[in-house]
Tab-separated table of C-alpha atoms in Angstrom:
chain	number	residue	atom	x	y	z
A	1	UNK	CA	-0.060	-0.061	0.074
A	2	UNK	CA	1.300	3.408	-0.995
A	3	UNK	CA	1.391	6.464	1.271
A	4	UNK	CA	-1.593	7.896	-0.627
A	5	UNK	CA	-3.710	4.921	-0.165
A	6	UNK	CA	-2.864	4.925	3.496
A	7	UNK	CA	-3.678	8.629	3.730
A	8	UNK	CA	-6.929	8.032	2.014
A	9	UNK	CA	-7.836	5.053	4.350
A	10	UNK	CA	-7.237	7.332	7.327
A	11	UNK	CA	-9.386	10.164	6.100
A	12	UNK	CA	-12.172	7.661	5.110
A	13	UNK	CA	-11.908	6.137	8.791
A	14	UNK	CA	-12.215	9.467	10.372
A	15	UNK	CA	-15.005	10.463	8.286
A	16	UNK	CA	-16.739	7.330	8.773
A	17	UNK	CA	-16.336	7.695	12.599
A	18	UNK	CA	-17.287	11.311	12.520
A	19	UNK	CA	-20.428	11.236	10.770
A	20	UNK	CA	-21.678	8.178	12.369
A	21	UNK	CA	-25.202	7.540	14.121
A	22	UNK	CA	-24.291	10.235	16.735
A	23	UNK	CA	-23.786	13.169	13.865
A	24	UNK	CA	-27.554	12.137	12.633
A	25	UNK	CA	-29.123	12.073	15.986
A	26	UNK	CA	-27.431	15.497	16.642
A	27	UNK	CA	-29.167	16.848	13.710
A	28	UNK	CA	-32.480	15.225	14.602
A	29	UNK	CA	-32.143	16.866	18.048
A	30	UNK	CA	-31.268	20.271	16.398
A	31	UNK	CA	-34.295	20.174	14.335
A	32	UNK	CA	-36.438	19.319	17.450
A	33	UNK	CA	-34.895	22.261	19.469
A	34	UNK	CA	-35.205	24.820	16.755
A	35	UNK	CA	-38.596	23.851	16.334
A	36	UNK	CA	-39.273	24.380	20.075
A	37	UNK	CA	-37.261	27.545	20.409
A	38	UNK	CA	-38.885	29.151	17.520
A	39	UNK	CA	-42.138	27.920	18.609
A	40	UNK	CA	-41.477	29.828	22.003
A	41	UNK	CA	-40.634	32.877	20.141
A	42	UNK	CA	-43.831	32.829	17.947
A	43	UNK	CA	-45.948	32.190	21.102
A	44	UNK	CA	-44.277	35.050	23.027
A	45	UNK	CA	-44.601	37.549	20.235
A	46	UNK	CA	-47.949	36.509	19.034
A	47	UNK	CA	-49.712	35.442	22.046
A	48	UNK	CA	-53.254	34.604	20.803
A	49	UNK	CA	-56.135	35.874	23.594
A	50	UNK	CA	-53.476	37.737	25.761
A	51	UNK	CA	-51.857	40.080	23.580
A	52	UNK	CA	-51.466	42.570	26.418
A	53	UNK	CA	-48.598	40.282	27.652
A	54	UNK	CA	-46.516	40.266	24.346
A	55	UNK	CA	-42.919	40.139	24.573
A	56	UNK	CA	-40.640	42.156	22.380
A	57	UNK	CA	-38.727	40.368	19.660
A	58	UNK	CA	-35.226	40.568	21.579
A	59	UNK	CA	-36.466	39.404	24.863
A	60	UNK	CA	-38.592	36.446	22.891
A	61	UNK	CA	-35.833	35.457	20.726
A	62	UNK	CA	-33.443	35.448	23.850
A	63	UNK	CA	-35.813	33.236	25.612
A	64	UNK	CA	-36.480	31.023	22.763
A	65	UNK	CA	-32.590	30.340	22.448
A	66	UNK	CA	-32.588	29.358	26.278
A	67	UNK	CA	-35.504	27.066	25.974
A	68	UNK	CA	-34.142	25.410	22.681
A	69	UNK	CA	-30.737	24.981	24.365
A	70	UNK	CA	-31.997	23.619	27.507
A	71	UNK	CA	-33.905	20.943	24.992
A	72	UNK	CA	-30.593	20.561	23.152
A	73	UNK	CA	-28.860	19.859	26.396
A	74	UNK	CA	-31.011	17.030	27.644
A	75	UNK	CA	-31.984	15.591	24.370
A	76	UNK	CA	-27.982	15.395	23.404
A	77	UNK	CA	-26.914	14.320	26.717
A	78	UNK	CA	-29.180	11.336	27.093
A	79	UNK	CA	-30.240	10.540	23.278
A	80	UNK	CA	-27.230	11.603	21.296
A	81	UNK	CA	-24.099	11.119	23.244
A	82	UNK	CA	-25.641	8.894	26.221
A	83	UNK	CA	-23.655	10.788	28.440
A	84	UNK	CA	-24.042	9.512	32.242
A	85	UNK	CA	-22.049	12.047	34.083
A	86	UNK	CA	-23.741	13.973	37.120
A	87	UNK	CA	-23.396	17.210	38.393
A	88	UNK	CA	-22.755	20.843	36.905
A	89	UNK	CA	-19.706	19.950	34.918
A	90	UNK	CA	-21.565	18.949	31.781
A	91	UNK	CA	-23.943	21.838	32.195
A	92	UNK	CA	-21.088	24.259	32.322
A	93	UNK	CA	-19.235	22.738	29.625
A	94	UNK	CA	-22.471	22.755	27.487
A	95	UNK	CA	-22.708	26.443	28.305
A	96	UNK	CA	-19.407	27.268	27.415
A	97	UNK	CA	-19.578	25.436	24.047
A	98	UNK	CA	-22.773	27.059	23.075
A	99	UNK	CA	-21.406	30.454	23.972
A	100	UNK	CA	-18.130	30.071	21.981
A	101	UNK	CA	-20.282	28.637	18.870
A	102	UNK	CA	-22.444	31.929	19.114
A	103	UNK	CA	-19.318	34.071	19.164
A	104	UNK	CA	-17.906	32.123	16.240
A	105	UNK	CA	-21.065	32.549	14.311
A	106	UNK	CA	-21.235	36.032	14.681
A	107	UNK	CA	-17.531	36.528	13.942
A	108	UNK	CA	-18.112	34.453	10.530
A	109	UNK	CA	-21.233	36.005	9.739
A	110	UNK	CA	-19.994	39.377	10.082
A	111	UNK	CA	-16.828	38.727	7.819
A	112	UNK	CA	-19.007	36.966	5.211
A	113	UNK	CA	-21.062	40.012	5.381
A	114	UNK	CA	-18.422	42.311	4.787
A	115	UNK	CA	-16.822	40.408	2.114
A	116	UNK	CA	-20.080	39.827	0.307
A	117	UNK	CA	-20.792	43.658	0.606
A	118	UNK	CA	-17.387	44.600	-0.464
A	119	UNK	CA	-17.462	42.377	-3.881
A	120	UNK	CA	-21.051	43.529	-4.423
A	121	UNK	CA	-22.292	39.959	-4.702
A	122	UNK	CA	-25.828	39.429	-5.362
A	123	UNK	CA	-28.476	36.700	-6.594
A	124	UNK	CA	-32.081	36.264	-7.593
A	125	UNK	CA	-32.440	39.911	-7.919
A	126	UNK	CA	-31.638	40.788	-4.158
A	127	UNK	CA	-29.816	44.000	-3.803
A	128	UNK	CA	-26.386	43.606	-2.089
A	129	UNK	CA	-27.230	44.257	1.497
A	130	UNK	CA	-30.445	41.892	1.488
A	131	UNK	CA	-27.884	39.022	-0.243
A	132	UNK	CA	-25.097	39.854	2.253
A	133	UNK	CA	-27.533	39.598	5.171
A	134	UNK	CA	-28.996	36.169	3.822
A	135	UNK	CA	-25.531	34.482	2.999
A	136	UNK	CA	-24.015	35.622	6.257
A	137	UNK	CA	-26.898	33.958	8.023
A	138	UNK	CA	-26.797	30.969	6.230
A	139	UNK	CA	-22.927	30.568	6.249
A	140	UNK	CA	-22.874	31.585	10.193
A	141	UNK	CA	-25.622	29.088	10.869
A	142	UNK	CA	-23.737	26.057	8.904
A	143	UNK	CA	-20.795	27.074	11.013
A	144	UNK	CA	-22.502	27.032	14.184
A	145	UNK	CA	-23.876	23.567	13.564
A	146	UNK	CA	-20.509	22.190	12.686
A	147	UNK	CA	-18.407	23.724	15.567
A	148	UNK	CA	-21.565	22.879	18.046
A	149	UNK	CA	-21.272	19.382	16.939
A	150	UNK	CA	-17.625	19.220	17.535
A	151	UNK	CA	-17.710	21.074	20.785
A	152	UNK	CA	-20.597	18.669	22.196
A	153	UNK	CA	-19.130	15.573	20.998
A	154	UNK	CA	-15.546	15.916	21.847
A	155	UNK	CA	-15.931	18.446	24.860
A	156	UNK	CA	-19.403	18.950	26.594
A	157	UNK	CA	-20.280	15.060	26.299
A	158	UNK	CA	-16.999	13.452	25.799
A	159	UNK	CA	-16.812	9.856	26.099
A	160	UNK	CA	-14.908	8.651	29.218
A	161	UNK	CA	-12.164	6.061	28.215
A	162	UNK	CA	-12.886	3.028	30.278
A	163	UNK	CA	-9.926	2.200	32.146
A	164	UNK	CA	-8.304	-1.372	32.252
A	165	UNK	CA	-9.300	-3.742	34.978
């Protein structure tokens, strides 16, 4: 076997392990927590029958993210990664991971928006600013999902190696 075949085998093995069933469970949990979080936002900004208690969009979005994150924590901890660790450590690691992912998302989205506007990119008849906003949101969201998966799998809910008996 030559060096290139060995490298290809290692890359394939890594990708096969990385995109295993845990990845697809993570995606499913992400869909669920997005639906729940956005449902909370819709409920808080459009409360049918009790309009006098409507929240502003910023507060509603914050509460939606918090509720979605709580759903994500419990489902990913128990269903996706089957983490049995007790106490506050996994909560703290999860929270740190989410906050870092949000910061990375904002940084990436800001850079993509600036590049897109500077280059004058547009598509489907959108003006430059609208296209930059849509592109930066999509790229930022994709980066958030990728970094969040890595952070949850290898940091927040990292598998413990069994010690040899």
